[in-house]
XYZ file of C-alpha atoms in Angstrom:
425
model
C 62.639 114.503 108.902
C 64.296 116.540 111.661
C 66.773 113.791 112.532
C 68.595 114.208 109.180
C 71.389 116.782 108.871
C 70.821 119.951 106.872
C 72.465 120.274 103.472
C 75.021 121.626 102.814
C 76.584 120.129 105.925
C 77.510 122.582 108.644
C 81.264 122.925 109.114
C 83.028 122.744 112.465
C 86.525 123.285 113.791
C 87.186 119.628 114.679
C 86.279 118.490 111.147
C 88.729 120.902 109.508
C 91.417 120.108 112.071
C 91.062 116.480 110.984
C 91.460 117.493 107.336
C 94.608 119.485 108.139
C 96.155 116.548 110.001
C 95.119 113.791 107.582
C 96.150 115.596 104.403
C 99.307 116.943 106.037
C 100.393 113.475 107.127
C 100.060 112.203 103.546
C 102.050 115.142 102.196
C 104.717 114.692 104.859
C 105.028 110.975 104.043
C 105.472 111.664 100.312
C 108.258 114.189 100.926
C 109.801 111.970 103.627
C 110.634 109.450 100.885
C 112.866 112.103 99.279
C 115.751 112.813 101.678
C 116.595 116.162 100.091
C 113.078 117.544 100.675
C 111.931 118.412 104.243
C 108.456 117.348 105.341
C 107.421 120.980 105.899
C 107.407 121.453 102.129
C 104.967 118.537 101.799
C 102.721 119.994 104.499
C 102.539 123.363 102.738
C 102.016 121.925 99.254
C 99.116 119.800 100.499
C 97.691 122.854 102.238
C 97.908 124.831 99.011
C 96.195 121.987 97.148
C 93.213 121.592 99.506
C 92.973 125.316 100.236
C 90.933 128.090 98.609
C 93.447 128.681 95.806
C 93.098 125.211 94.205
C 90.484 122.629 95.268
C 88.755 124.839 97.873
C 88.076 121.854 100.135
C 89.109 124.134 102.983
C 87.714 127.637 102.393
C 88.869 130.902 103.954
C 85.871 130.684 106.302
C 86.997 127.212 107.406
C 90.513 128.513 107.951
C 89.109 131.260 110.163
C 87.186 128.646 112.184
C 90.372 126.621 112.649
C 92.336 129.630 113.858
C 92.166 128.714 117.549
C 93.942 125.401 116.900
C 96.675 127.230 115.008
C 96.994 129.747 117.839
C 97.565 126.906 120.321
C 100.114 125.301 117.959
C 102.043 128.541 117.552
C 101.840 129.219 121.300
C 103.483 125.883 122.127
C 106.169 126.469 119.500
C 106.962 129.975 120.807
C 107.085 128.630 124.359
C 109.616 126.008 123.275
C 111.639 128.650 121.475
C 111.658 130.818 124.600
C 113.172 127.896 126.517
C 116.277 128.192 124.329
C 116.873 131.748 125.596
C 118.521 131.748 129.028
C 118.600 135.349 130.256
C 121.194 134.579 132.948
C 123.512 132.941 130.430
C 123.154 135.845 127.974
C 124.077 138.317 130.704
C 127.301 136.391 131.318
C 128.102 135.827 127.629
C 126.893 138.700 125.447
C 128.367 137.524 122.132
C 125.056 136.304 120.707
C 123.337 139.479 121.900
C 125.868 141.540 119.926
C 125.385 139.349 116.850
C 121.599 139.695 117.081
C 121.713 143.490 117.533
C 124.062 143.998 114.572
C 122.179 141.603 112.281
C 118.747 142.985 113.257
C 119.824 146.607 112.781
C 121.333 145.841 109.389
C 118.188 143.944 108.344
C 115.858 146.747 109.430
C 117.822 149.539 107.732
C 118.417 147.742 104.418
C 114.845 146.460 104.075
C 113.452 149.921 104.905
C 115.584 151.522 102.174
C 114.595 148.788 99.700
C 110.873 149.332 100.351
C 111.303 153.104 99.957
C 112.999 152.527 96.597
C 109.863 150.640 95.505
C 107.725 153.657 96.323
C 106.266 152.584 99.671
C 105.450 155.245 102.248
C 107.812 155.633 105.215
C 105.592 154.087 107.901
C 104.483 150.978 105.965
C 108.119 150.530 104.949
C 109.163 150.771 108.623
C 106.576 148.168 109.680
C 107.707 145.814 106.909
C 111.342 146.317 107.941
C 110.467 145.550 111.584
C 108.792 142.305 110.562
C 111.834 141.428 108.434
C 113.882 141.210 111.644
C 111.831 138.199 112.831
C 112.579 134.579 111.977
C 110.487 131.421 112.011
C 110.824 129.332 115.184
C 108.539 126.616 113.836
C 110.733 125.850 110.811
C 113.933 125.824 112.855
C 112.570 123.586 115.629
C 110.936 121.164 113.208
C 113.912 120.868 110.866
C 116.441 120.411 113.694
C 114.254 117.672 115.160
C 113.775 116.043 111.757
C 117.493 115.713 111.056
C 118.398 115.231 114.732
C 120.785 118.215 114.737
C 122.711 118.883 117.949
C 125.637 121.236 118.222
C 126.784 124.865 118.427
C 125.172 126.002 115.159
C 121.660 124.752 115.925
C 121.898 126.006 119.528
C 123.121 129.439 118.437
C 120.433 129.649 115.756
C 117.659 128.937 118.285
C 118.954 131.678 120.577
C 119.267 134.140 117.686
C 115.751 133.350 116.422
C 114.365 133.993 119.905
C 116.301 137.265 120.193
C 115.246 138.326 116.687
C 111.576 137.790 117.500
C 111.871 139.797 120.717
C 113.608 142.636 118.856
C 111.078 142.525 115.998
C 108.211 142.864 118.465
C 109.902 145.746 120.303
C 110.683 147.607 117.059
C 107.106 147.090 115.876
C 105.831 148.422 119.223
C 108.110 151.475 118.887
C 106.544 152.251 115.480
C 102.976 151.925 116.810
C 102.845 155.482 118.280
C 103.693 156.907 114.842
C 100.917 154.844 113.262
C 98.455 155.932 115.954
C 99.497 159.549 115.412
C 98.908 159.316 111.664
C 95.512 157.772 112.390
C 94.807 160.844 114.604
C 94.293 158.769 117.743
C 94.143 160.522 121.140
C 97.405 161.077 123.026
C 96.461 158.503 125.675
C 96.205 155.827 122.965
C 99.374 156.949 121.194
C 101.471 156.597 124.343
C 99.486 154.133 126.429
C 98.542 151.520 123.841
C 102.040 150.244 122.917
C 103.254 150.461 126.532
C 100.271 148.459 127.767
C 100.804 145.709 125.196
C 104.586 145.405 125.698
C 104.699 145.679 129.475
C 101.454 143.773 130.015
C 102.548 140.864 127.811
C 105.970 140.733 129.487
C 104.507 140.812 133.007
C 101.926 138.157 132.135
C 104.606 135.886 130.668
C 106.893 136.309 133.698
C 104.088 135.719 136.228
C 102.827 132.662 134.331
C 106.400 131.354 134.093
C 106.930 131.735 137.839
C 103.629 130.006 138.659
C 104.527 127.149 136.293
C 107.987 126.902 137.859
C 106.550 126.696 141.385
C 103.885 124.192 140.347
C 106.444 121.833 138.786
C 108.638 122.069 141.882
C 105.578 121.164 143.969
C 104.892 118.175 141.670
C 108.587 117.308 141.323
C 108.084 113.685 142.346
C 105.274 113.127 139.802
C 106.916 113.753 136.444
C 103.940 112.304 134.560
C 102.040 115.529 135.292
C 104.714 117.956 134.089
C 103.598 117.936 130.461
C 99.997 118.636 131.498
C 101.203 121.544 133.649
C 103.152 123.010 130.701
C 100.309 122.690 128.182
C 97.871 124.050 130.744
C 100.080 127.055 131.496
C 100.561 127.765 127.785
C 96.840 127.638 126.976
C 95.931 129.653 130.093
C 98.440 132.336 129.088
C 97.098 132.321 125.529
C 93.540 132.731 126.786
C 94.573 135.505 129.164
C 96.205 137.499 126.359
C 92.983 137.297 124.348
C 90.891 138.511 127.289
C 93.357 141.258 128.249
C 94.024 142.338 124.625
C 97.742 141.645 124.936
C 100.156 140.041 122.480
C 99.966 136.228 122.657
C 103.128 135.907 120.568
C 105.264 137.999 122.918
C 103.692 136.686 126.133
C 104.323 133.028 125.183
C 107.900 133.781 124.165
C 108.472 135.519 127.525
C 106.851 132.557 129.304
C 109.478 130.209 127.874
C 112.321 132.614 128.697
C 111.007 133.010 132.256
C 110.784 129.253 132.856
C 114.342 128.731 131.588
C 115.629 131.587 133.759
C 113.784 130.521 136.931
C 114.771 126.859 136.738
C 117.975 125.465 138.173
C 117.251 121.736 137.955
C 115.736 121.591 134.425
C 112.482 120.051 135.644
C 110.540 121.212 132.589
C 113.036 123.261 130.568
C 114.312 120.012 129.054
C 110.890 118.325 128.978
C 110.285 116.350 125.791
C 106.863 116.794 124.206
C 107.155 113.472 122.400
C 105.983 112.437 118.911
C 102.502 113.883 119.572
C 103.990 117.377 119.260
C 104.329 116.676 115.525
C 100.550 117.102 115.241
C 100.837 120.811 115.954
C 103.576 121.271 113.347
C 101.506 119.481 110.717
C 98.391 121.560 111.419
C 100.381 124.817 111.446
C 102.131 124.304 108.099
C 99.142 122.839 106.262
C 97.217 125.894 107.460
C 100.019 128.165 106.236
C 99.966 126.526 102.801
C 96.176 126.764 102.538
C 96.281 130.424 103.589
C 98.676 131.575 100.862
C 97.376 134.649 99.017
C 98.461 134.028 95.428
C 96.804 137.169 94.018
C 98.669 139.471 96.417
C 101.867 137.566 95.748
C 101.610 138.332 92.056
C 100.575 141.972 92.557
C 103.444 142.805 94.912
C 105.939 140.334 93.460
C 108.723 142.903 92.735
C 108.629 144.404 96.246
C 108.373 140.957 97.830
C 111.305 139.690 95.763
C 113.391 142.671 96.881
C 112.315 141.988 100.481
C 113.443 138.353 100.304
C 116.756 139.162 98.627
C 117.752 142.165 100.763
C 116.644 140.524 104.020
C 118.585 137.350 103.231
C 121.766 139.209 102.366
C 121.481 141.409 105.473
C 121.067 138.442 107.810
C 123.921 136.512 106.214
C 126.216 139.553 106.282
C 125.236 140.578 109.814
C 125.719 137.152 111.341
C 128.710 136.272 109.187
C 130.779 139.416 109.762
C 130.003 139.712 113.480
C 130.666 136.029 114.142
C 133.925 136.123 112.208
C 135.081 139.142 114.235
C 134.405 137.046 117.350
C 136.611 134.259 115.993
C 133.990 131.740 114.850
C 134.730 129.594 111.764
C 133.290 130.766 108.447
C 131.227 127.588 107.999
C 129.474 128.021 111.348
C 128.838 131.722 110.698
C 127.364 131.174 107.239
C 125.169 128.225 108.182
C 123.848 130.037 111.271
C 122.832 132.946 109.042
C 121.040 130.593 106.644
C 118.981 129.147 109.514
C 117.547 132.630 110.172
C 116.056 132.966 106.673
C 112.614 131.304 107.179
C 109.946 133.694 108.413
C 106.351 133.061 109.474
C 104.575 133.011 112.843
C 105.442 136.323 114.486
C 105.415 138.189 111.172
C 101.937 136.906 110.284
C 100.653 137.743 113.757
C 101.956 141.320 113.588
C 100.583 141.697 110.052
C 97.146 140.777 111.394
C 97.575 143.349 114.177
C 98.485 146.035 111.633
C 95.478 145.232 109.423
C 93.149 145.288 112.445
C 94.387 148.587 113.896
C 95.391 150.451 110.723
C 93.523 149.053 107.683
C 94.922 151.611 105.236
C 98.552 150.858 106.103
C 97.804 147.180 106.659
C 96.837 146.517 103.040
C 100.334 147.338 101.797
C 102.098 145.660 104.717
C 100.115 142.422 104.430
C 100.511 142.217 100.657
C 104.304 142.515 100.709
C 104.989 140.512 103.864
C 102.593 137.646 103.132
C 104.014 137.307 99.633
C 107.531 137.216 101.073
C 106.483 134.731 103.768
C 105.053 132.440 101.095
C 108.423 132.417 99.313
C 110.507 132.081 102.478
C 108.343 129.303 103.908
C 108.730 127.425 100.608
C 112.483 127.787 100.111
C 113.381 128.138 103.788
C 113.013 124.504 104.944
C 115.228 122.995 102.190
C 117.820 125.708 102.811
C 117.693 125.014 106.552
C 118.205 121.274 106.026
C 121.170 121.950 103.739
C 122.623 124.439 106.241
C 122.403 121.925 109.103
C 124.107 119.244 107.017
C 126.953 121.653 106.217
C 127.187 123.107 109.726
C 129.283 120.393 111.339
C 126.635 119.725 113.992
C 125.920 116.122 114.953
C 123.071 114.637 112.888
C 121.207 111.361 113.162
C 122.372 108.929 110.428
C 118.876 108.463 108.985
C 117.855 112.084 109.434
C 114.902 111.060 111.573
C 113.783 113.157 114.484
C 114.832 112.213 117.950
C 112.338 110.106 119.814
C 112.695 110.146 123.562
C 110.762 107.557 125.450
C 108.377 108.903 128.024
C 109.492 106.042 130.252
C 113.191 106.879 129.921
C 113.641 107.942 133.587
C 111.829 104.794 134.776
C 113.865 102.554 132.482
C 117.076 104.218 133.622
C 116.199 103.663 137.266
C 115.404 100.002 136.511
C 118.780 99.580 134.814
C 120.523 101.171 137.782
C 118.681 98.869 140.188
C 119.666 95.813 138.135
C 123.307 96.920 138.098
C 123.272 97.365 141.883
C 121.730 93.905 142.283
C 124.428 92.341 140.104
C 127.121 94.178 142.033
C 125.767 92.914 145.349
C 125.653 89.353 144.014
């Protein structure tokens, strides 16, 4: 009977995307009933449960098939993070740049020394230290939306996370020639490879940002198409990085920075993605929970524990001391540092790059970093929620995320028209 499906049933990306969303929504709802526990924790726990480590409903092969959906999710999140980084504003007010440079340098140096004390070679230790500089944009954006945080701490944290990810990528790119040299690559690859990736990704992000900026100005009167233009530009840029062998993480971050810097009227820089954007967060964190490598976590537990501890102290000390010297209150300094603790997207992406290009070094790097990411993605969201509640920023009373109506401009114009009519009467 050829019309019957073959058994076992063939898997497909859409099917597993549905599993990620459905199971994640249930986990998020369960944790939502406990105000002290952020929904991200529920997403990751459900992912761990249905993933290869426990029930194996979603295997590693299925996770690999679902990778493209996760890439799109992370691309949109990095684009949104890039929007929080206004290059023109940073050039006028360099305080956050100084904070980021001090905190990132301290993090890199202390984590490198800690990894060397645990017997790691110098280059793997340097790669791990470079990844330690990065922070998780997805956790910060989701948690701030969930509790409705608005204020100087959450704004500063978003800028610092964006700067940290840029610096982490640049430090990683600076270490690449040394890794290529140890792998006995030709001189053209040693010098040309990192330059091509960094400059190519930056140029692609800037060009895509300018095209998006011009397109939204052209369609200024039709705001209903702005979201489609943004998502289209993000996915086109993501696809271009794959074809051109560039860094999607860096290119999408630059795309957001470019749009923010080009715009003067905030046509799309302040564009709300709406409740549907939650789908991408759910898929991303359920995927992260399902993809935890428990065996590697146990094998490299001491080094990973040192990584988490030293990195956390370095970020808190770097942000705290520098901010205090600039006259910021202690509470704001400490809570801003706590918001930098979660770590995921960029670190995982650069780990995959290391494993692909340098398998021998990548084994050590992936084992330590992925174990640390598992810990930081578990404890990071509750710490972030607590930090926002202590920060002094404005929070929504019920802790629910902001919901902005897509018809808000239309409704506002209607209200204005009614007021004018009443005034005339």
